[in-house]
Every structure is written in C-alpha cells, then in structure tokens.
mmCIF file with all atom_site columns, C-alpha atoms in Angstrom:
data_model
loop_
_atom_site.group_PDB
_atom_site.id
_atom_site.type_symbol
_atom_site.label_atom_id
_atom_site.label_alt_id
_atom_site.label_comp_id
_atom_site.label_asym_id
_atom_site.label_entity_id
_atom_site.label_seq_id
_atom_site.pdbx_PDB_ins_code
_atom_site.Cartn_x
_atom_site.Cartn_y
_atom_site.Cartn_z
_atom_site.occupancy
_atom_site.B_iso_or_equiv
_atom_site.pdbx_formal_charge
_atom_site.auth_seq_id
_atom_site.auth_comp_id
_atom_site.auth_asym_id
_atom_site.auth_atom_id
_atom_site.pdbx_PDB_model_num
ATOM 1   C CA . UNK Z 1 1   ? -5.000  -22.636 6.218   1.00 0.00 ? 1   UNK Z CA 1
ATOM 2   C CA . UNK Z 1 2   ? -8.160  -23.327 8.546   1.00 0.00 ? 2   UNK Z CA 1
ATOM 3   C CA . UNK Z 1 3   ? -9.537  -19.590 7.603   1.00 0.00 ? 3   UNK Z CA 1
ATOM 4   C CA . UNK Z 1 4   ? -8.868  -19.914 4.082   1.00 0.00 ? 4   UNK Z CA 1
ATOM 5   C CA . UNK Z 1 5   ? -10.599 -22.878 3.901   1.00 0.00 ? 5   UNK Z CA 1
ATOM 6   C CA . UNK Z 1 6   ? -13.444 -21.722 6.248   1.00 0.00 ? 6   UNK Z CA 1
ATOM 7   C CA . UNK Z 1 7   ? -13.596 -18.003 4.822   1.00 0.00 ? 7   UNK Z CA 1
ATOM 8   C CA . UNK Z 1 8   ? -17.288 -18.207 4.559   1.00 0.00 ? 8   UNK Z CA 1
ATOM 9   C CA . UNK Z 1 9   ? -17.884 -19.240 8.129   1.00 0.00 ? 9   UNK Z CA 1
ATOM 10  C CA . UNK Z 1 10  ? -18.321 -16.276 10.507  1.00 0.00 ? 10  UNK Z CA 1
ATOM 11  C CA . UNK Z 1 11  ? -15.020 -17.246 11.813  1.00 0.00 ? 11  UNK Z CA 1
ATOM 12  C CA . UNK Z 1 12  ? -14.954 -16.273 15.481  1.00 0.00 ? 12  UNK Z CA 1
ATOM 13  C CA . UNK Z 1 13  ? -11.695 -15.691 17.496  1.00 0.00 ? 13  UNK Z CA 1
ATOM 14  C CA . UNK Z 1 14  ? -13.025 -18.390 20.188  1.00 0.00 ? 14  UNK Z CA 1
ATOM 15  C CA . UNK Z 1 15  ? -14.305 -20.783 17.830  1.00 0.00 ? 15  UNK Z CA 1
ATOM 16  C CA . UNK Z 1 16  ? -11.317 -21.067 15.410  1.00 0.00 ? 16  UNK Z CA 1
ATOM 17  C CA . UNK Z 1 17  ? -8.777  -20.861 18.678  1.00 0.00 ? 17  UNK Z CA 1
ATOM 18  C CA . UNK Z 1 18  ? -11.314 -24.112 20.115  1.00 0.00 ? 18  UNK Z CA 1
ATOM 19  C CA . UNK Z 1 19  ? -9.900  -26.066 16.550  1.00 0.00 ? 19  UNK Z CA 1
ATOM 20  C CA . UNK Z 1 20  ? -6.395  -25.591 18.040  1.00 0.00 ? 20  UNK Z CA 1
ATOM 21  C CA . UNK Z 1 21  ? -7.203  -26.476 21.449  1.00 0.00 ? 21  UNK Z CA 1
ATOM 22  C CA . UNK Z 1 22  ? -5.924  -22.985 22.297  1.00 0.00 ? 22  UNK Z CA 1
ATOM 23  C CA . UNK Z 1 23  ? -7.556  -20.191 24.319  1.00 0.00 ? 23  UNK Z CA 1
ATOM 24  C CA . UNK Z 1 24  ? -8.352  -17.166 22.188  1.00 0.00 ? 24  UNK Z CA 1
ATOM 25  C CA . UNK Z 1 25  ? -6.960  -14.769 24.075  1.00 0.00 ? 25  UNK Z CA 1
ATOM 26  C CA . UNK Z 1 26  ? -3.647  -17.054 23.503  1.00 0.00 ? 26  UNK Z CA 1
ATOM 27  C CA . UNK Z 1 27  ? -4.540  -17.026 19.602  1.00 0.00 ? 27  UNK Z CA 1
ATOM 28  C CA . UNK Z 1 28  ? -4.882  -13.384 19.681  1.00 0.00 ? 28  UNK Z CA 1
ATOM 29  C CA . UNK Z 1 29  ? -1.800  -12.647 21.008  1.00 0.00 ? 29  UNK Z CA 1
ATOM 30  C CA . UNK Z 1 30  ? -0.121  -15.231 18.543  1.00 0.00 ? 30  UNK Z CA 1
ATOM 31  C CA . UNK Z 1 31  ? -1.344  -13.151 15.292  1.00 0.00 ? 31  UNK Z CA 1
ATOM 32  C CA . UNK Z 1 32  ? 0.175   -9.629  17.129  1.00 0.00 ? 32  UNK Z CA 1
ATOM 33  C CA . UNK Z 1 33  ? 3.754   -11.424 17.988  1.00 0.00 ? 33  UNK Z CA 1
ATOM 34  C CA . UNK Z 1 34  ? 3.884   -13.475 14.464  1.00 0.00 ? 34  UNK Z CA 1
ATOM 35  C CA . UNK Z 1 35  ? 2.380   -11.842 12.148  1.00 0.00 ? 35  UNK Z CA 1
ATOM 36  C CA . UNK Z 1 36  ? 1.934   -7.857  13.539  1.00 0.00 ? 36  UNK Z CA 1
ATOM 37  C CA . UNK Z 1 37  ? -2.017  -7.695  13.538  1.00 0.00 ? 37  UNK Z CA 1
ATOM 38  C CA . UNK Z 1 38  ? -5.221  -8.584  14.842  1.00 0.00 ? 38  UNK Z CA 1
ATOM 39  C CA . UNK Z 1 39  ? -6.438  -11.695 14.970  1.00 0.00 ? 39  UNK Z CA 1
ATOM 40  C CA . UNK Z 1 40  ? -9.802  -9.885  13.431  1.00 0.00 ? 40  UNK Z CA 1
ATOM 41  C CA . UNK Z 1 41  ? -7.549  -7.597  10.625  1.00 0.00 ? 41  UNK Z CA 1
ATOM 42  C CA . UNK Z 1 42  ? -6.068  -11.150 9.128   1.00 0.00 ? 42  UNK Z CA 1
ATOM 43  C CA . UNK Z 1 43  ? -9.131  -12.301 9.350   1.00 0.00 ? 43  UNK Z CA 1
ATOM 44  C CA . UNK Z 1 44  ? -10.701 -9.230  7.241   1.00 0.00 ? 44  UNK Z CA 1
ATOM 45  C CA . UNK Z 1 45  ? -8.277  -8.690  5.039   1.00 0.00 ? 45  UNK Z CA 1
ATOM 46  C CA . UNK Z 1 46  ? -8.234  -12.565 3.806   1.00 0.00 ? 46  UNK Z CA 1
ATOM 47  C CA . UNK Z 1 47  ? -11.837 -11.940 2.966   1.00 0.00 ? 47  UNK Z CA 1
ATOM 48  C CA . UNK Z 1 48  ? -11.251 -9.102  1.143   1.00 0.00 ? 48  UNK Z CA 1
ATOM 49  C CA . UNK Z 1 49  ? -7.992  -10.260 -0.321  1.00 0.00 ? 49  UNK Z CA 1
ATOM 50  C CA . UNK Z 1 50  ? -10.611 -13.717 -2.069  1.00 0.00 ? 50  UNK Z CA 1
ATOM 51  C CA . UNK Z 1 51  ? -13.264 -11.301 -2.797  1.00 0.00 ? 51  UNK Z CA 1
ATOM 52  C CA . UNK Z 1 52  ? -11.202 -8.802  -4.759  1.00 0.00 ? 52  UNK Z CA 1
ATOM 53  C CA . UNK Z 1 53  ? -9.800  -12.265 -6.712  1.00 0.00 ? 53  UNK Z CA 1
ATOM 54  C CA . UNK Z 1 54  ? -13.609 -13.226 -7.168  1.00 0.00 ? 54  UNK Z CA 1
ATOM 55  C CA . UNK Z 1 55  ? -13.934 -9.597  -8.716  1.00 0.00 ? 55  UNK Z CA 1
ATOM 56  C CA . UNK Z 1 56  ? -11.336 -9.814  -10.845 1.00 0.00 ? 56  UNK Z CA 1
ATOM 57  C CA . UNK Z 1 57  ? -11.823 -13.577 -12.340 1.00 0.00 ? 57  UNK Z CA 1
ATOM 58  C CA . UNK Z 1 58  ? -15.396 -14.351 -12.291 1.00 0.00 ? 58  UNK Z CA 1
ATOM 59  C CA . UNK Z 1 59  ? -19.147 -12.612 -13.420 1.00 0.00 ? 59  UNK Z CA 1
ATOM 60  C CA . UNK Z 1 60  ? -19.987 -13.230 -10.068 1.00 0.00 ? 60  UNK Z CA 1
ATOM 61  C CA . UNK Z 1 61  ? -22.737 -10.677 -8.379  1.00 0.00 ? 61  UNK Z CA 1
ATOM 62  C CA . UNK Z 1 62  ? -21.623 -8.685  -5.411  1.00 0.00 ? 62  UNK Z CA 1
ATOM 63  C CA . UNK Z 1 63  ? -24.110 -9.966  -3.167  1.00 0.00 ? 63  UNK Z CA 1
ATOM 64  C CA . UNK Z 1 64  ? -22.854 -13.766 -4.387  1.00 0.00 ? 64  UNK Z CA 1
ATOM 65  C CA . UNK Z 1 65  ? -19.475 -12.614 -3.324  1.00 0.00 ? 65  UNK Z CA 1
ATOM 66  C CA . UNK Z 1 66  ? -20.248 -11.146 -0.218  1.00 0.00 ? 66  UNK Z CA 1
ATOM 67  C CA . UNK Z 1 67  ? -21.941 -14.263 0.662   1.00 0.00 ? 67  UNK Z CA 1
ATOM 68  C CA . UNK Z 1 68  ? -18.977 -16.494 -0.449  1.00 0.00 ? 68  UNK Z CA 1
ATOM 69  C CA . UNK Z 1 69  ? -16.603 -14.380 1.572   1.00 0.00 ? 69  UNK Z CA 1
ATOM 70  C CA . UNK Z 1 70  ? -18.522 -14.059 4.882   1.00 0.00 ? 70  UNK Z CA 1
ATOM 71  C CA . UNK Z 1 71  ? -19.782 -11.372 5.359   1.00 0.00 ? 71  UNK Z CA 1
ATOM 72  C CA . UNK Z 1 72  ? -23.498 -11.248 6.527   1.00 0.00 ? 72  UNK Z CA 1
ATOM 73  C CA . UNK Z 1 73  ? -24.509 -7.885  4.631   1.00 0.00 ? 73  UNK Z CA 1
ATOM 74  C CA . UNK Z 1 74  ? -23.602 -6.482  0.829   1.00 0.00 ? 74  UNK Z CA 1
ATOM 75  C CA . UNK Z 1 75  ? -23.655 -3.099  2.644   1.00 0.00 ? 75  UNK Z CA 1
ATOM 76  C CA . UNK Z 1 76  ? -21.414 -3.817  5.293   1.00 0.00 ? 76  UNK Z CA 1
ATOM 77  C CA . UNK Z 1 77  ? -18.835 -6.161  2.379   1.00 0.00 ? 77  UNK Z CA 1
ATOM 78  C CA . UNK Z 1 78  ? -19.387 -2.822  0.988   1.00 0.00 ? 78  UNK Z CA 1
ATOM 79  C CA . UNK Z 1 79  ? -17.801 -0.549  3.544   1.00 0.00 ? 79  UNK Z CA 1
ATOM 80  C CA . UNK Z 1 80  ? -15.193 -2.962  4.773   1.00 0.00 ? 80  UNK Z CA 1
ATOM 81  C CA . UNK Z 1 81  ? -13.762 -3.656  1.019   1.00 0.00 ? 81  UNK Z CA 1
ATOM 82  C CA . UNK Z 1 82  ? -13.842 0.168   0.221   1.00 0.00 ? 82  UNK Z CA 1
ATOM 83  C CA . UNK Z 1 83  ? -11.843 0.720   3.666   1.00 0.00 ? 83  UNK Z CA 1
ATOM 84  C CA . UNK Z 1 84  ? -9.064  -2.221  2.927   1.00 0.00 ? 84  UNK Z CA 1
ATOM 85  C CA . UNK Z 1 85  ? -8.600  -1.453  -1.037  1.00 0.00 ? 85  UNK Z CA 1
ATOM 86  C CA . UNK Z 1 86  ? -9.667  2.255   -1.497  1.00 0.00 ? 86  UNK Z CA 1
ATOM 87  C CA . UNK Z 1 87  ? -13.109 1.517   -3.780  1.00 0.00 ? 87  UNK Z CA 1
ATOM 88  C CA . UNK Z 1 88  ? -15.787 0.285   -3.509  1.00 0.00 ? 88  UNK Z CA 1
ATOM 89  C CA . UNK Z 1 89  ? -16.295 -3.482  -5.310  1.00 0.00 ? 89  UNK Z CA 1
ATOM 90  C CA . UNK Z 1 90  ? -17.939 -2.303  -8.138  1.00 0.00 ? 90  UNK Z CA 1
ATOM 91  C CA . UNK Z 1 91  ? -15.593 0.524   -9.040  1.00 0.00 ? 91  UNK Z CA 1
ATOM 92  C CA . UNK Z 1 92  ? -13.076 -2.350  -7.983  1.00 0.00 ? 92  UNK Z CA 1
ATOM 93  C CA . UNK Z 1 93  ? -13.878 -4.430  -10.603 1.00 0.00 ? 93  UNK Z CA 1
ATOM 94  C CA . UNK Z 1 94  ? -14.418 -1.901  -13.407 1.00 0.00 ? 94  UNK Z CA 1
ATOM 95  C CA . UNK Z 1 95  ? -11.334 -0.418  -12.932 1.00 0.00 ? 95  UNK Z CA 1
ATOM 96  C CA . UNK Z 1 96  ? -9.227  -4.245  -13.339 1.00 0.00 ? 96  UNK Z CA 1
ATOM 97  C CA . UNK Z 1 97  ? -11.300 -4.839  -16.212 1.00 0.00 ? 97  UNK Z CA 1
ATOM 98  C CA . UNK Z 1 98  ? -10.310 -1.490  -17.930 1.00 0.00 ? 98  UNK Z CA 1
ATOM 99  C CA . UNK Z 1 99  ? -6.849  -1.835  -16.925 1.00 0.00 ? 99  UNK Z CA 1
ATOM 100 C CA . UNK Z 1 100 ? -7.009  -5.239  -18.518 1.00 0.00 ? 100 UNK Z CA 1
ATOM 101 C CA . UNK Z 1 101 ? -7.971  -3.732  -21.703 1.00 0.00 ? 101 UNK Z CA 1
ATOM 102 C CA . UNK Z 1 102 ? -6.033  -1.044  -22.072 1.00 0.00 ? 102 UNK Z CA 1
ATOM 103 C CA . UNK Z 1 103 ? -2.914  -1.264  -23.970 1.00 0.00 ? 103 UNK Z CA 1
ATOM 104 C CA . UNK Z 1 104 ? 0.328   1.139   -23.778 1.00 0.00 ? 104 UNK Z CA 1
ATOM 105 C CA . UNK Z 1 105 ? 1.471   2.580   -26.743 1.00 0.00 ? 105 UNK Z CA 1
ATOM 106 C CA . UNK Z 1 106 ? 4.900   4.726   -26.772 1.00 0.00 ? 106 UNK Z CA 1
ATOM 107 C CA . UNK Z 1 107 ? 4.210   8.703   -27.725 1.00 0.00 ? 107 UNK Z CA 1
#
C-alpha cells in the first residue's frame, strides 16, 4: 500500500524500508522470500502496471503519465514500459483503443 500510494515518489529501497523501521537490505530480502522478486521489479512493474491503466482510461499525455508514475524521463518511461508490456505507450494505447472498438462478428 505505501508504494501505491507514493508511486510518484522516486521510491528508494532505503527510504521506503526507513517507513517500516526496517533495514533495506532486510526489505529486500522480504520481496525475494514473499513475493519472488526484487524489491526494484515490484517497484517497476507497479508503475507500469498504473501507467498502462492511465493509458487505457484517460487523454492523458505521455509525458503527464510518466510524471504521475515516477519516472524522471519520457524516454527512459519509454524503454522501461516497452520492456515490461512488449510496446511502447503509444502503440500501447492505440492498440486498447482499437481493440475496444472492434467488434466480432461470426463468418
């Protein structure tokens, strides 16, 4: 819940394991036992998991959500959200928004 509800903070291992009164190296190895990755993957993949939602449900620009995810570049949202989903955020989007629209017909 804290990194959902910071997602646009830069969110570093230290600092969020500090909230907890937790070392991060302790924190770190709490997200490989419980959850099977990186303390910076979850991390990562949250932000990509609200920015693809932003793509899909508002006119938002890329840059805006970049910003409201995070990340400190559109180039590097860019690279990491193409890695994690398989397009880029504008293809992203255009693709939902044509799948949206189309409609299945039998024959």
């Amino acid at each position: 819940l804290y990194i959902n509800d910071n997602i646009t903070s830069p969110l570093k291992l230290n600092d969020v394991a500090s909230q907890f009164h937790i070392s991060g190296r302790h924190l770190s190895r709490k997200f490989v036992s419980e959850l099977g990755v990186s303390y910076s993957e979850y991390v990562q993949n949250e932000k990509v998991q609200r920015a693809a939602a932003l793509l899909k449900t508002t006119d938002l620009s890329i840059k805006d959500i970049a910003k409201q995810t995070g990340f400190k570049t559109v180039h590097y949202f860019t690279r990491v959200f193409h890695s994690v989903m398989g397009s880029p955020p504008g293809i992203f989007r255009l693709l939902y928004v044509d799948s949206k629209t189309t409609e299945y017909t039998e024959n």
